[in-house]
Amino acid sequence: MLIPLPERLREHVARAASPVPAKDAATIAVVRDGAEGIEAFLMRRQSSMAFAAGMYVFPGGGVHDDDFGSVDWVGPTPEEFGERLGCARDLAHALVVAAVRETFEETGVLLAGPDADTVFGDTTIPEMTRAREDLEEHRLGFAEFLRRDRLVLRADLLGVWAHWITPAFESRRYDTRFFVAALPEGQRIDSVSREADRSLWAPLTRVLERVDAGGAAMMPPTVTTCRELAEHRADEILTASTKRMVTPIEPRIVEVDGELYLQTDSQEHL
């Protein structure tokens, strides 16, 4: 399947000949079951943002140097995540930490708990709100936060879903691993990152209807992930993630009958 190349990107096509390096990043599609089926938490990025301005996205962000540091961890090992993600152990470790850290910073959803069998409950309490602010302002490291609060990262609550790379012609490029997680019991979202001007829980069937009608803007990786997640329930999402073949998807430009389109090797993704 092909999609027409957006007009805003046509002037950047020449950049594909000498692309900028893609930075490692991670994102989590946080889901829950609702009256109309599976719902996902989405944020609309501020119009002033340099990348994906005005787009609805899942929480996430770039990998930091600190994400490579040691953290208390339960669940699949970094080596096992590396096999699923197709990368070295150290990078797999950093991607998982970045995904959990960014999601906590931006939404308050925390995939961590006192031990291997529990998760932290209400993260809207003042202590956790301050921790999120300190993390976002780099006054506190995520590993330090976990140690201070005697928490372990619950990697078993995280599933690997997809791997997308920003096209070569973009001025900002990310090598992004998409994870999935069900909203932990007892947690809720009451505030989001300053990078977003709107956020909501939305049934994915409704989201896709709006996107298809032009009422909401999303990048192809987000749209594709929403379509795939819509076929499942939140309580089965981790099991579904283990059955997926995850390979890098990097859209490229092709010309058909004089028109420019975006296409991937796995054409069903667009």
Backbone as CSV, one residue per row, in Angstrom:
resi,resn,N_x,N_y,N_z,CA_x,CA_y,CA_z,C_x,C_y,C_z
1,MET,0.848,-1.198,0.000,0.000,0.000,0.000,0.881,1.244,0.000
2,LEU,0.468,2.252,-0.730,1.205,3.504,-0.834,0.380,4.638,-0.248
3,ILE,1.068,5.648,0.310,0.368,6.860,0.723,1.046,8.046,0.049
4,PRO,0.277,9.017,-0.420,0.885,10.179,-1.073,1.846,10.889,-0.129
5,LEU,2.936,11.394,-0.653,3.902,12.127,0.158,3.294,13.473,0.547
6,PRO,3.208,13.773,1.859,2.637,15.058,2.278,3.382,16.233,1.655
7,GLU,2.635,17.271,1.323,3.218,18.438,0.659,4.356,19.047,1.465
8,ARG,4.218,19.043,2.813,5.235,19.664,3.662,6.583,18.965,3.558
9,LEU,6.599,17.715,3.061,7.841,16.948,2.999,8.524,17.015,1.645
10,ARG,7.829,17.486,0.638,8.390,17.442,-0.712,9.675,18.263,-0.836
11,GLU,9.742,19.386,-0.129,10.931,20.236,-0.232,12.147,19.598,0.441
12,HIS,11.919,18.532,1.239,13.022,17.899,1.955,13.528,16.639,1.270
13,VAL,12.955,16.279,0.139,13.293,15.015,-0.510,14.780,14.909,-0.817
14,ALA,15.396,16.007,-1.224,16.815,15.967,-1.591,17.702,15.568,-0.422
15,ARG,17.217,15.754,0.802,18.019,15.436,1.972,18.282,13.940,2.110
16,ALA,17.485,13.110,1.451,17.640,11.658,1.568,19.001,11.190,1.081
17,ALA,19.662,11.981,0.234,20.972,11.586,-0.284,22.047,11.644,0.792
18,SER,21.867,12.473,1.820,22.831,12.570,2.917,22.069,12.719,4.235
19,PRO,21.437,11.650,4.693,20.571,11.722,5.870,21.339,11.998,7.158
20,VAL,20.668,12.663,8.097,21.246,12.852,9.427,21.086,11.548,10.201
21,PRO,21.956,11.280,11.166,21.837,10.041,11.946,20.524,10.005,12.724
22,ALA,19.982,8.815,12.877,18.747,8.631,13.641,19.087,8.363,15.106
23,LYS,18.479,9.110,16.011,18.726,8.952,17.440,17.834,7.848,18.010
24,ASP,18.369,7.080,18.944,17.589,6.023,19.580,16.503,6.632,20.456
25,ALA,15.296,6.062,20.368,14.161,6.550,21.137,13.240,5.381,21.468
26,ALA,12.344,5.617,22.416,11.405,4.566,22.833,10.075,5.196,23.199
27,THR,9.002,4.476,22.945,7.660,4.954,23.251,6.816,3.789,23.739
28,ILE,5.822,4.090,24.567,4.922,3.053,25.075,3.487,3.413,24.732
29,ALA,2.789,2.496,24.075,1.347,2.622,23.902,0.705,2.065,25.171
30,VAL,0.234,2.967,26.033,-0.429,2.560,27.274,-1.907,2.361,26.965
31,VAL,-2.438,1.184,27.284,-3.806,0.852,26.892,-4.626,0.389,28.096
32,ARG,-5.934,0.434,27.917,-6.871,-0.098,28.899,-8.125,-0.524,28.156
33,ASP,-8.947,-1.335,28.784,-10.210,-1.750,28.182,-11.310,-0.792,28.609
34,GLY,-12.149,-0.384,27.641,-13.248,0.526,27.919,-14.556,-0.004,27.365
35,ALA,-15.607,0.788,27.494,-16.930,0.366,27.046,-16.991,0.137,25.545
36,GLU,-16.143,0.837,24.782,-16.127,0.695,23.323,-14.905,-0.080,22.836
37,GLY,-14.347,-0.898,23.713,-13.178,-1.675,23.323,-11.894,-1.070,23.856
38,ILE,-10.793,-1.489,23.307,-9.492,-1.050,23.796,-9.289,0.445,23.582
39,GLU,-8.738,1.102,24.594,-8.436,2.528,24.537,-6.934,2.732,24.711
40,ALA,-6.421,3.790,24.133,-5.011,4.160,24.305,-4.925,5.589,24.804
41,PHE,-3.846,5.876,25.528,-3.622,7.240,25.984,-2.777,7.965,24.951
42,LEU,-3.294,9.087,24.465,-2.632,9.854,23.409,-2.424,11.294,23.846
43,MET,-1.343,11.884,23.366,-1.041,13.284,23.643,-0.823,14.014,22.325
44,ARG,-1.316,15.246,22.241,-1.061,16.065,21.052,0.108,16.998,21.351
45,ARG,1.153,16.886,20.535,2.350,17.687,20.761,2.098,19.158,20.450
46,GLN,2.704,20.011,21.246,2.568,21.451,21.062,2.937,21.846,19.633
47,SER,2.247,22.834,19.099,2.518,23.288,17.731,3.905,23.906,17.595
48,SER,4.515,24.267,18.727,5.848,24.871,18.695,6.975,23.838,18.677
49,MET,6.640,22.555,18.817,7.677,21.523,18.879,8.376,21.373,17.531
50,ALA,9.683,21.091,17.577,10.467,20.977,16.339,10.159,19.698,15.581
51,PHE,9.716,18.658,16.287,9.432,17.375,15.632,7.999,16.971,15.939
52,ALA,7.270,16.558,14.899,5.895,16.050,15.033,4.963,17.059,15.698
53,ALA,5.126,18.324,15.391,4.266,19.358,15.962,2.811,19.116,15.581
54,GLY,1.914,19.224,16.569,0.489,19.059,16.325,0.035,17.635,16.114
55,MET,0.937,16.684,16.242,0.600,15.281,16.017,0.189,14.601,17.329
56,TYR,-0.754,13.671,17.229,-1.088,12.820,18.366,-0.069,11.690,18.448
57,VAL,0.473,11.482,19.645,1.537,10.497,19.831,1.302,9.728,21.126
58,PHE,2.033,8.626,21.276,2.116,7.929,22.549,3.220,8.582,23.381
59,PRO,3.186,8.436,24.702,4.285,8.977,25.508,5.611,8.297,25.176
60,GLY,6.689,9.058,25.260,8.006,8.502,24.959,8.991,9.597,24.645
61,GLY,10.208,9.188,24.282,11.234,10.166,23.963,12.573,9.515,23.717
62,GLY,13.593,10.335,23.638,14.924,9.862,23.306,15.628,9.171,24.460
63,VAL,16.594,8.328,24.109,17.428,7.650,25.094,18.473,8.631,25.622
64,HIS,18.650,8.667,26.952,19.666,9.496,27.596,20.857,8.633,28.012
65,ASP,21.991,9.258,28.203,23.172,8.517,28.652,22.906,7.785,29.966
66,ASP,22.154,8.420,30.875,21.868,7.804,32.173,21.045,6.526,32.044
67,ASP,20.331,6.366,30.927,19.488,5.181,30.757,20.312,3.902,30.623
68,PHE,21.599,4.044,30.350,22.470,2.875,30.246,22.943,2.396,31.621
69,GLY,22.701,3.203,32.666,23.165,2.857,34.003,22.351,1.743,34.638
70,SER,22.903,1.153,35.680,22.272,0.021,36.358,21.009,0.444,37.103
71,VAL,19.951,-0.376,36.989,18.720,-0.184,37.758,18.269,-1.539,38.282
72,ASP,17.518,-1.528,39.395,16.901,-2.760,39.874,15.793,-3.140,38.904
73,TRP,15.756,-4.396,38.497,14.974,-4.812,37.328,14.423,-6.208,37.564
74,VAL,13.155,-6.432,37.261,12.574,-7.776,37.291,11.851,-8.023,35.974
75,GLY,11.782,-9.287,35.577,11.146,-9.635,34.309,12.175,-10.082,33.300
76,PRO,11.815,-10.086,32.009,12.767,-10.483,30.963,14.067,-9.690,31.078
77,THR,15.172,-10.348,30.829,16.482,-9.709,30.976,16.776,-8.774,29.804
78,PRO,17.747,-7.877,29.960,18.166,-7.053,28.825,18.599,-7.891,27.630
79,GLU,19.219,-9.044,27.890,19.611,-9.923,26.788,18.386,-10.405,26.019
80,GLU,17.325,-10.761,26.752,16.098,-11.227,26.094,15.438,-10.099,25.312
81,PHE,15.429,-8.902,25.888,14.893,-7.759,25.142,15.745,-7.477,23.914
82,GLY,17.055,-7.649,24.037,17.936,-7.430,22.897,17.611,-8.353,21.740
83,GLU,17.280,-9.604,22.050,16.900,-10.551,21.001,15.616,-10.109,20.313
84,ARG,14.657,-9.623,21.083,13.391,-9.171,20.501,13.567,-7.875,19.712
85,LEU,14.442,-7.003,20.204,14.619,-5.689,19.585,15.666,-5.682,18.485
86,GLY,16.425,-6.757,18.379,17.462,-6.820,17.357,18.615,-5.878,17.621
87,CYS,19.020,-5.772,18.892,20.119,-4.876,19.239,20.931,-5.468,20.378
88,ALA,22.034,-4.826,20.707,22.906,-5.287,21.777,22.226,-5.154,23.136
89,ARG,22.725,-5.930,24.090,22.156,-5.944,25.434,22.099,-4.548,26.051
90,ASP,23.197,-3.789,25.970,23.250,-2.483,26.623,22.227,-1.515,26.039
91,LEU,22.067,-1.531,24.716,21.076,-0.654,24.102,19.670,-1.099,24.470
92,ALA,19.426,-2.405,24.499,18.106,-2.904,24.894,17.766,-2.445,26.306
93,HIS,18.734,-2.548,27.200,18.552,-2.065,28.577,18.157,-0.586,28.573
94,ALA,18.901,0.228,27.836,18.647,1.667,27.802,17.290,1.989,27.192
95,LEU,16.884,1.250,26.174,15.586,1.490,25.538,14.440,1.209,26.499
96,VAL,14.536,0.119,27.250,13.489,-0.206,28.224,13.435,0.861,29.313
97,VAL,14.587,1.236,29.839,14.626,2.267,30.880,14.078,3.586,30.347
98,ALA,14.479,3.968,29.140,13.998,5.221,28.552,12.488,5.201,28.372
99,ALA,11.954,4.079,27.909,10.510,3.969,27.702,9.755,4.159,29.012
100,VAL,10.211,3.488,30.066,9.541,3.579,31.369,9.729,4.968,31.968
101,ARG,10.937,5.495,31.882,11.221,6.830,32.434,10.397,7.912,31.751
102,GLU,10.426,7.936,30.417,9.706,8.973,29.676,8.202,8.897,29.930
103,THR,7.669,7.685,29.997,6.231,7.533,30.220,5.845,8.023,31.608
104,PHE,6.693,7.760,32.591,6.425,8.275,33.939,6.524,9.796,33.959
105,GLU,7.567,10.344,33.357,7.726,11.801,33.323,6.520,12.475,32.680
106,GLU,6.063,11.929,31.563,5.042,12.605,30.760,3.623,12.345,31.232
107,THR,3.367,11.197,31.883,1.985,10.840,32.220,1.769,10.444,33.671
108,GLY,2.817,10.050,34.376,2.658,9.529,35.727,2.460,8.031,35.773
109,VAL,2.280,7.384,34.634,2.179,5.922,34.605,3.562,5.356,34.918
110,LEU,3.631,4.509,35.947,4.921,4.011,36.425,4.937,2.486,36.426
111,LEU,5.740,1.914,35.540,5.884,0.461,35.466,6.997,0.034,36.415
112,ALA,6.719,0.191,37.692,7.671,-0.160,38.744,6.894,-0.392,40.032
113,GLY,7.504,-1.132,40.938,6.849,-1.425,42.200,7.844,-1.842,43.258
114,PRO,7.352,-2.111,44.480,8.243,-2.507,45.569,8.913,-3.858,45.364
115,ASP,8.280,-4.725,44.572,8.842,-6.053,44.348,8.357,-6.589,43.008
116,ALA,8.664,-7.859,42.743,8.366,-8.457,41.442,6.886,-8.722,41.220
117,ASP,6.065,-8.586,42.257,4.653,-8.951,42.139,3.692,-7.784,42.283
118,THR,4.199,-6.597,42.560,3.316,-5.455,42.775,3.794,-4.248,41.972
119,VAL,2.878,-3.302,41.776,3.231,-2.024,41.154,2.841,-0.905,42.103
120,PHE,3.476,0.245,41.912,3.113,1.411,42.710,1.668,1.767,42.400
121,GLY,0.926,2.218,43.413,-0.490,2.524,43.225,-0.723,3.909,42.650
122,ASP,-1.246,4.811,43.455,-1.612,6.152,42.995,-0.364,7.018,42.822
123,THR,-0.028,7.311,41.587,1.163,8.132,41.321,0.841,9.623,41.246
124,THR,-0.395,10.003,41.603,-0.752,11.427,41.588,-0.478,12.096,42.935
125,ILE,0.059,11.347,43.902,0.364,11.934,45.206,1.493,12.957,45.052
126,PRO,1.569,13.944,45.961,2.558,15.020,45.808,3.993,14.538,45.655
127,GLU,4.375,13.485,46.390,5.752,12.999,46.304,6.098,12.542,44.891
128,MET,5.159,11.881,44.235,5.403,11.398,42.882,5.349,12.537,41.864
129,THR,4.493,13.505,42.102,4.445,14.675,41.219,5.776,15.415,41.246
130,ARG,6.349,15.558,42.444,7.657,16.217,42.554,8.743,15.395,41.873
131,ALA,8.666,14.074,42.026,9.662,13.211,41.377,9.608,13.369,39.866
132,ARG,8.409,13.435,39.300,8.267,13.623,37.852,8.884,14.944,37.420
133,GLU,8.610,15.996,38.181,9.171,17.310,37.846,10.694,17.285,37.933
134,ASP,11.227,16.641,38.967,12.681,16.576,39.127,13.327,15.767,38.009
135,LEU,12.668,14.702,37.582,13.187,13.907,36.470,13.188,14.719,35.179
136,GLU,12.089,15.426,34.939,11.966,16.193,33.699,12.981,17.331,33.642
137,GLU,13.304,17.895,34.806,14.264,19.009,34.863,15.691,18.517,35.088
138,HIS,15.883,17.205,35.075,17.209,16.582,35.227,17.849,16.884,36.581
139,ARG,17.009,17.126,37.587,17.527,17.268,38.952,17.643,15.911,39.641
140,LEU,17.050,14.892,39.018,17.011,13.547,39.582,17.152,12.544,38.455
141,GLY,17.969,11.534,38.652,18.100,10.470,37.667,17.093,9.368,37.944
142,PHE,16.707,8.631,36.906,15.677,7.609,37.087,16.173,6.478,37.987
143,ALA,17.410,6.046,37.804,17.959,4.989,38.664,18.000,5.456,40.115
144,GLU,18.390,6.718,40.318,18.426,7.288,41.669,17.027,7.322,42.268
145,PHE,16.041,7.696,41.466,14.649,7.731,41.918,14.180,6.345,42.359
146,LEU,14.456,5.321,41.557,14.036,3.969,41.913,14.700,3.511,43.207
147,ARG,15.997,3.780,43.346,16.702,3.374,44.572,16.165,4.122,45.787
148,ARG,15.954,5.409,45.625,15.479,6.231,46.743,14.134,5.750,47.263
149,ASP,13.246,5.382,46.333,11.902,4.960,46.712,11.771,3.443,46.837
150,ARG,12.907,2.748,46.751,12.949,1.290,46.905,11.978,0.598,45.946
151,LEU,12.127,0.950,44.677,11.281,0.394,43.628,12.128,-0.389,42.635
152,VAL,11.503,-1.374,41.998,12.167,-2.126,40.936,11.403,-1.914,39.636
153,LEU,12.125,-1.812,38.545,11.501,-1.651,37.228,10.836,-2.967,36.842
154,ARG,9.550,-2.911,36.483,8.779,-4.110,36.131,8.820,-4.326,34.624
155,ALA,9.941,-4.856,34.135,10.082,-5.108,32.701,9.097,-6.148,32.200
156,ASP,8.547,-6.955,33.116,7.574,-7.973,32.713,6.236,-7.371,32.299
157,LEU,6.021,-6.094,32.583,4.773,-5.424,32.201,4.868,-4.766,30.829
158,LEU,6.016,-4.932,30.179,6.303,-4.241,28.924,6.444,-5.250,27.792
159,GLY,5.734,-5.006,26.686,5.848,-5.857,25.510,6.456,-5.102,24.339
160,VAL,7.257,-5.789,23.536,7.850,-5.191,22.330,6.838,-5.279,21.197
161,TRP,6.580,-4.160,20.521,5.541,-4.147,19.494,6.070,-3.855,18.084
162,ALA,6.898,-2.837,17.920,7.328,-2.457,16.566,8.625,-1.664,16.630
163,HIS,9.202,-1.442,15.455,10.472,-0.714,15.328,10.394,0.134,14.062
164,TRP,10.320,1.439,14.246,10.199,2.364,13.123,11.387,3.325,13.096
165,ILE,11.849,3.639,11.901,12.941,4.589,11.710,12.441,5.741,10.841
166,THR,12.658,6.969,11.300,12.227,8.141,10.541,12.865,8.135,9.154
167,PRO,12.092,8.456,8.098,12.641,8.461,6.734,13.898,9.312,6.601
168,ALA,14.735,8.937,5.640,16.049,9.567,5.468,15.971,11.049,5.126
169,PHE,14.856,11.517,4.563,14.782,12.910,4.129,14.379,13.871,5.244
170,GLU,14.014,13.370,6.425,13.616,14.252,7.521,14.849,14.893,8.164
171,SER,14.683,16.123,8.648,15.801,16.831,9.283,16.063,16.336,10.701
172,ARG,15.058,15.771,11.348,15.209,15.138,12.663,14.779,13.680,12.525
173,ARG,15.658,12.774,12.913,15.367,11.357,12.688,15.521,10.577,13.991
174,TYR,14.627,9.594,14.158,14.641,8.763,15.359,14.532,7.294,14.974
175,ASP,15.277,6.485,15.695,15.239,5.033,15.574,14.437,4.555,16.781
176,THR,13.131,4.389,16.590,12.203,4.254,17.709,11.665,2.843,17.864
177,ARG,11.783,2.334,19.082,11.156,1.052,19.418,9.830,1.335,20.111
178,PHE,8.790,0.678,19.625,7.450,0.826,20.185,7.175,-0.329,21.146
179,PHE,6.821,0.028,22.379,6.433,-0.948,23.387,4.940,-0.802,23.680
180,VAL,4.377,-1.807,24.347,2.983,-1.743,24.783,2.915,-2.125,26.257
181,ALA,1.920,-1.563,26.954,1.702,-1.896,28.360,0.268,-1.559,28.725
182,ALA,-0.338,-2.399,29.546,-1.661,-2.097,30.082,-1.502,-1.154,31.272
183,LEU,-2.442,-0.235,31.440,-2.405,0.681,32.576,-2.421,-0.125,33.870
184,PRO,-1.412,0.039,34.731,-1.380,-0.725,35.984,-2.592,-0.422,36.864
185,GLU,-3.068,-1.441,37.548,-4.218,-1.279,38.433,-3.896,-0.268,39.526
186,GLY,-4.832,0.645,39.761,-4.662,1.651,40.799,-4.021,2.936,40.326
187,GLN,-3.493,2.949,39.102,-2.870,4.166,38.585,-3.842,4.936,37.700
188,ARG,-3.625,6.238,37.627,-4.429,7.101,36.762,-3.555,8.259,36.295
189,ILE,-4.035,8.946,35.290,-3.291,10.066,34.716,-4.065,11.348,34.989
190,ASP,-3.425,12.299,35.677,-4.120,13.561,35.940,-3.385,14.772,35.393
191,SER,-2.187,14.563,34.864,-1.457,15.668,34.243,-0.443,15.089,33.278
192,VAL,-0.069,15.897,32.288,0.877,15.417,31.283,1.986,16.435,31.076
193,SER,2.970,16.028,30.308,4.137,16.853,30.023,3.753,18.178,29.370
194,ARG,4.606,19.181,29.595,4.403,20.489,28.957,4.581,20.421,27.449
195,GLU,5.123,19.315,26.952,5.292,19.168,25.508,3.957,18.950,24.800
196,ALA,2.898,18.653,25.563,1.584,18.376,24.970,0.596,19.483,25.307
197,ASP,-0.278,19.809,24.351,-1.325,20.792,24.616,-2.687,20.133,24.807
198,ARG,-2.743,18.819,24.590,-3.987,18.086,24.812,-3.645,16.621,25.044
199,SER,-4.443,15.961,25.875,-4.256,14.530,26.092,-5.602,13.893,26.377
200,LEU,-5.713,12.611,26.079,-6.983,11.935,26.279,-6.828,10.423,26.199
201,TRP,-7.759,9.739,26.880,-7.977,8.317,26.651,-9.025,8.214,25.548
202,ALA,-8.789,7.397,24.554,-9.733,7.325,23.439,-9.844,5.902,22.918
203,PRO,-11.090,5.447,22.628,-11.257,4.142,21.972,-10.543,4.169,20.625
204,LEU,-9.761,3.162,20.344,-8.972,3.191,19.115,-9.840,3.154,17.866
205,THR,-11.018,2.560,17.953,-11.905,2.587,16.786,-12.314,4.022,16.463
206,ARG,-12.598,4.827,17.487,-12.958,6.231,17.282,-11.755,7.039,16.781
207,VAL,-10.596,6.757,17.341,-9.375,7.452,16.914,-9.140,7.253,15.429
208,LEU,-9.240,6.014,14.992,-8.981,5.707,13.584,-10.021,6.334,12.668
209,GLU,-11.263,6.407,13.120,-12.296,7.081,12.332,-11.937,8.554,12.137
210,ARG,-11.478,9.202,13.202,-11.107,10.622,13.113,-9.902,10.829,12.211
211,VAL,-8.919,9.957,12.343,-7.728,10.077,11.500,-8.103,9.905,10.035
212,ASP,-8.900,8.881,9.742,-9.296,8.616,8.357,-10.119,9.763,7.774
213,ALA,-10.858,10.469,8.641,-11.682,11.588,8.180,-10.912,12.906,8.146
214,GLY,-9.642,12.870,8.548,-8.839,14.085,8.554,-9.017,14.943,9.781
215,GLY,-9.666,14.405,10.824,-9.928,15.190,12.020,-8.841,15.141,13.065
216,ALA,-7.841,14.295,12.874,-6.719,14.205,13.811,-5.464,13.862,13.025
217,ALA,-4.352,14.460,13.419,-3.087,14.247,12.707,-2.218,13.242,13.452
218,MET,-1.734,12.258,12.716,-0.834,11.244,13.273,0.192,10.862,12.228
219,MET,1.378,10.520,12.687,2.386,9.991,11.783,2.085,8.518,11.496
220,PRO,2.534,8.011,10.340,2.231,6.623,9.969,2.544,5.582,11.040
221,PRO,3.667,5.665,11.769,3.911,4.643,12.795,2.837,4.608,13.872
222,THR,2.344,5.784,14.280,1.314,5.841,15.313,-0.005,5.305,14.788
223,VAL,-0.367,5.704,13.571,-1.605,5.207,12.969,-1.561,3.690,12.838
224,THR,-0.454,3.180,12.336,-0.320,1.741,12.136,-0.431,0.998,13.457
225,THR,0.237,1.507,14.481,0.172,0.867,15.793,-1.251,0.877,16.330
226,CYS,-1.959,1.983,16.155,-3.358,2.047,16.594,-4.212,1.009,15.874
227,ARG,-4.012,0.855,14.571,-4.786,-0.136,13.809,-4.500,-1.546,14.324
228,GLU,-3.246,-1.821,14.619,-2.881,-3.159,15.085,-3.412,-3.420,16.488
229,LEU,-3.296,-2.439,17.369,-3.770,-2.611,18.739,-5.284,-2.742,18.808
230,ALA,-5.986,-2.106,17.874,-7.451,-2.133,17.877,-8.015,-3.539,17.718
231,GLU,-7.197,-4.467,17.268,-7.645,-5.847,17.079,-7.567,-6.673,18.360
232,HIS,-7.132,-6.064,19.454,-6.905,-6.815,20.689,-7.634,-6.176,21.866
233,ARG,-7.608,-6.886,22.992,-8.036,-6.342,24.275,-6.794,-5.980,25.079
234,ALA,-6.962,-5.040,25.994,-5.813,-4.621,26.795,-5.273,-5.760,27.645
235,ASP,-6.171,-6.627,28.131,-5.711,-7.700,29.011,-4.986,-8.820,28.269
236,GLU,-4.931,-8.738,26.943,-4.210,-9.755,26.174,-3.048,-9.157,25.386
237,ILE,-2.767,-7.888,25.629,-1.824,-7.190,24.758,-0.400,-7.713,24.914
238,LEU,-0.005,-8.094,26.132,1.350,-8.618,26.318,1.524,-9.951,25.608
239,THR,0.519,-10.814,25.700,0.584,-12.094,24.989,0.658,-11.865,23.490
240,ALA,-0.137,-10.922,22.988,-0.118,-10.619,21.550,1.251,-10.106,21.120
241,SER,1.914,-9.354,21.984,3.216,-8.785,21.612,4.271,-9.866,21.418
242,THR,4.168,-10.958,22.151,5.181,-12.018,22.040,5.087,-12.762,20.719
243,LYS,3.976,-12.638,20.015,3.769,-13.365,18.761,4.153,-12.541,17.534
244,ARG,4.610,-11.318,17.751,4.932,-10.440,16.633,6.380,-10.604,16.186
245,MET,6.585,-10.514,14.886,7.929,-10.462,14.316,8.313,-8.996,14.174
246,VAL,9.281,-8.550,14.944,9.645,-7.135,14.967,10.904,-6.914,14.137
247,THR,10.750,-6.191,13.040,11.876,-5.833,12.175,11.808,-4.330,11.889
248,PRO,12.940,-3.691,11.609,12.934,-2.247,11.359,12.098,-1.881,10.136
249,ILE,11.309,-0.830,10.279,10.489,-0.309,9.190,10.930,1.131,8.926
250,GLU,11.461,1.386,7.747,11.904,2.733,7.385,11.238,3.145,6.076
251,PRO,10.189,3.969,6.140,9.515,4.406,4.914,10.488,5.094,3.957
252,ARG,10.282,4.862,2.683,11.123,5.489,1.657,10.220,6.083,0.578
253,ILE,10.787,6.959,-0.215,10.030,7.623,-1.271,10.104,6.802,-2.550
254,VAL,8.955,6.603,-3.178,8.910,5.968,-4.492,8.073,6.850,-5.410
255,GLU,8.346,6.755,-6.703,7.593,7.528,-7.691,6.735,6.581,-8.502
256,VAL,5.441,6.873,-8.571,4.499,6.070,-9.338,3.704,7.005,-10.238
257,ASP,3.850,6.830,-11.541,3.132,7.662,-12.514,3.360,9.155,-12.264
258,GLY,4.593,9.500,-11.939,4.937,10.900,-11.753,4.598,11.475,-10.399
259,GLU,3.981,10.676,-9.516,3.621,11.145,-8.180,4.526,10.490,-7.143
260,LEU,4.805,11.215,-6.048,5.659,10.703,-4.987,4.823,10.095,-3.865
261,TYR,5.278,8.936,-3.366,4.583,8.228,-2.293,5.593,7.733,-1.263
262,LEU,5.077,7.433,-0.063,5.867,6.749,0.954,5.524,5.269,0.926
263,GLN,6.553,4.429,1.041,6.349,2.987,1.009,7.372,2.326,1.927
264,THR,7.022,1.177,2.476,7.969,0.385,3.249,8.118,-0.968,2.585
265,ASP,9.144,-1.715,3.012,9.299,-3.080,2.506,8.102,-3.928,2.890
266,SER,7.578,-3.673,4.114,6.358,-4.344,4.552,5.196,-3.425,4.218
267,GLN,4.641,-3.559,3.032,3.696,-2.570,2.525,2.416,-2.485,3.338
268,GLU,2.103,-3.549,4.102,0.879,-3.483,4.875,0.968,-2.448,5.997
269,HIS,2.166,-1.951,6.291,2.320,-1.015,7.393,1.864,0.390,7.042
270,LEU,1.620,0.685,5.786,1.210,2.045,5.433,-0.148,2.050,4.740
